Amino acid sequence: MPKKIPYPSSKVKEWERDRRERLNISFRELGSLLPSYNPASTLSKIEILQGAVKYIKDLHNENKTLLEKGLNKSTAKQLNQLRKRVDELSRRAQQLANLLREAGITIPNVLPDTDEPIKWDSKTQNASVLHEKAKKKTSEAGTLCSEQKIKSLGAGKVIDNKVVDTS
């Protein structure tokens, strides 16, 4: 086993001092975000972490009740089914990723981080309207592209999706 090359002790001390300072700054910032924050009193690091855990759990529960409060029973049931399905799929994806890693296959990170909740406005009736608008924009973009090609060729112009010779 190769021997470790010792760093000069002053560098190690400096790195450790910087690391501790970054940790302390992060703890102070986290403590200031807690609802029980009082700038006159100081909290220990353990108290800050415990307060943060409690606050996050409270926010999750509040978010869940707010979501379910505005939903009727069938929509709430559907939401719970979708949550369960997402959990199942996440577990399965993790299992498959572990199998790939064990086989020595690298996994590209093409998906965004899923720690952030996806915003959902619970307006499912708008989905078809939005789909139609997107389809219309796509077809308009295709028509516009065709018109530009025809004009650049000098062949004429498009009227009612037909090329009319203007020469």
Coordinates of C-alpha atoms in Angstrom, one line a residue:
M1 CA 0.0 0.0 0.0
P2 CA 1.5 3.3 -1.0
K3 CA 2.3 5.8 1.7
K4 CA 0.3 9.0 1.9
I5 CA 2.2 12.2 1.1
P6 CA 1.6 14.4 4.1
Y7 CA 0.4 17.9 3.3
P8 CA 2.0 20.8 5.1
S9 CA 0.2 21.1 8.4
S10 CA -0.6 24.7 7.8
K11 CA -2.6 23.9 4.6
V12 CA -4.5 21.2 6.4
K13 CA -5.3 23.5 9.3
E14 CA -6.4 26.2 6.8
W15 CA -8.7 23.8 4.9
E16 CA -10.2 22.5 8.1
R17 CA -10.8 26.1 9.4
D18 CA -12.5 27.0 6.1
R19 CA -14.6 23.9 6.3
R20 CA -15.7 24.6 9.9
E21 CA -16.5 28.2 8.9
R22 CA -18.7 27.1 6.0
L23 CA -20.5 24.7 8.3
N24 CA -21.1 27.4 10.9
I25 CA -22.4 29.8 8.3
S26 CA -24.8 27.1 6.9
F27 CA -26.0 26.3 10.4
R28 CA -26.6 30.0 11.2
E29 CA -28.5 30.4 7.9
L30 CA -30.6 27.3 8.5
G31 CA -31.4 28.5 12.1
S32 CA -32.5 31.8 10.8
L33 CA -35.1 30.1 8.5
L34 CA -36.8 28.3 11.4
P35 CA -40.1 29.7 12.5
S36 CA -38.9 29.8 16.1
Y37 CA -35.9 31.9 15.2
N38 CA -35.0 34.5 17.8
P39 CA -31.8 36.5 17.0
A40 CA -31.4 37.3 20.7
S41 CA -30.8 33.6 21.6
T42 CA -28.4 31.1 20.0
L43 CA -29.4 27.6 19.3
S44 CA -27.0 24.6 19.3
K45 CA -26.3 22.8 16.0
I46 CA -28.4 19.9 17.3
E47 CA -31.3 22.2 18.1
I48 CA -31.1 23.7 14.7
L49 CA -31.2 20.3 13.0
Q50 CA -34.0 19.1 15.1
G51 CA -36.0 22.3 14.5
A52 CA -35.4 22.0 10.7
V53 CA -36.6 18.3 10.7
K54 CA -39.7 19.3 12.6
Y55 CA -40.4 22.3 10.4
I56 CA -40.0 20.2 7.2
K57 CA -42.4 17.5 8.5
D58 CA -44.9 20.2 9.4
L59 CA -44.7 21.7 5.9
H60 CA -45.1 18.3 4.3
N61 CA -48.3 17.7 6.4
E62 CA -49.6 21.2 5.7
N63 CA -49.0 20.8 2.0
K64 CA -50.8 17.4 2.0
T65 CA -53.8 18.7 3.8
L66 CA -54.0 21.8 1.6
L67 CA -53.9 19.7 -1.5
E68 CA -56.5 17.3 -0.3
K69 CA -58.8 20.0 1.2
G70 CA -59.6 21.4 -2.2
L71 CA -60.3 18.1 -3.8
N72 CA -63.4 16.0 -4.0
K73 CA -63.2 12.3 -2.9
S74 CA -62.6 10.8 -6.3
T75 CA -59.9 13.3 -7.1
A76 CA -58.2 12.7 -3.7
K77 CA -58.4 9.0 -4.3
Q78 CA -56.9 9.4 -7.8
L79 CA -54.1 11.6 -6.3
N80 CA -53.3 9.0 -3.7
Q81 CA -53.2 6.3 -6.3
L82 CA -50.8 8.4 -8.4
R83 CA -48.6 9.1 -5.4
K84 CA -48.4 5.3 -4.7
R85 CA -47.6 4.6 -8.4
V86 CA -44.9 7.3 -8.4
D87 CA -43.3 5.7 -5.3
E88 CA -43.5 2.2 -6.9
L89 CA -41.8 3.5 -10.1
S90 CA -39.2 5.4 -8.1
R91 CA -38.3 2.2 -6.2
R92 CA -38.1 0.2 -9.4
A93 CA -35.9 2.8 -11.1
Q94 CA -33.6 2.7 -8.1
Q95 CA -33.4 -1.1 -8.3
L96 CA -32.6 -1.0 -12.0
A97 CA -30.0 1.7 -11.4
N98 CA -28.4 -0.4 -8.7
L99 CA -28.3 -3.4 -11.1
L100 CA -26.7 -1.3 -13.8
R101 CA -24.0 0.0 -11.4
E102 CA -23.3 -3.6 -10.2
A103 CA -22.8 -4.6 -13.8
G104 CA -20.4 -1.8 -14.3
I105 CA -22.6 0.3 -16.6
T106 CA -22.5 4.0 -16.1
I107 CA -25.9 5.8 -15.8
P108 CA -26.1 9.2 -17.4
N109 CA -28.0 11.8 -15.4
V110 CA -30.4 13.1 -18.0
L111 CA -33.3 13.7 -15.7
P112 CA -33.5 16.8 -13.5
D113 CA -33.2 16.4 -9.8
T114 CA -36.6 15.2 -8.5
D115 CA -36.2 16.5 -5.0
E116 CA -38.2 19.6 -5.9
P117 CA -41.9 19.1 -6.0
I118 CA -43.6 19.4 -9.4
K119 CA -46.1 22.2 -9.6
W120 CA -49.6 20.9 -10.3
D121 CA -52.6 23.2 -10.6
S122 CA -55.2 20.3 -10.3
K123 CA -57.0 21.6 -13.4
T124 CA -57.2 18.4 -15.5
Q125 CA -60.0 19.8 -17.7
N126 CA -57.4 22.3 -19.1
A127 CA -55.2 19.5 -20.3
S128 CA -57.1 18.9 -23.5
V129 CA -57.3 22.6 -24.2
L130 CA -53.6 23.0 -23.7
H131 CA -53.0 20.0 -25.9
E132 CA -55.1 21.5 -28.7
K133 CA -53.2 24.8 -28.4
A134 CA -49.9 23.1 -28.6
K135 CA -51.0 21.1 -31.6
K136 CA -52.3 24.3 -33.3
K137 CA -49.0 26.1 -32.7
T138 CA -47.1 23.1 -34.1
S139 CA -49.2 23.1 -37.3
E140 CA -48.9 26.9 -37.6
A141 CA -45.1 26.7 -37.2
G142 CA -45.0 24.0 -40.0
T143 CA -47.2 26.2 -42.3
L144 CA -45.0 29.2 -41.6
C145 CA -41.9 27.2 -42.3
S146 CA -43.4 26.0 -45.7
E147 CA -44.4 29.6 -46.6
Q148 CA -40.8 30.7 -45.9
K149 CA -39.4 27.9 -48.1
I150 CA -41.8 28.8 -51.0
K151 CA -41.0 32.5 -50.8
S152 CA -37.3 31.8 -50.7
L153 CA -37.7 29.7 -53.9
G154 CA -39.7 32.4 -55.5
A155 CA -42.4 29.9 -56.5
G156 CA -45.4 31.9 -55.3
K157 CA -47.4 32.2 -52.1
V158 CA -49.6 29.9 -50.0
I159 CA -53.4 30.5 -50.0
D160 CA -55.6 28.0 -48.1
N161 CA -52.6 25.6 -47.9
K162 CA -52.2 25.6 -51.7
V163 CA -49.3 27.1 -53.6
V164 CA -50.5 29.8 -56.0
D165 CA -48.2 30.9 -58.8
T166 CA -47.8 34.7 -58.6
S167 CA -45.6 35.2 -61.7

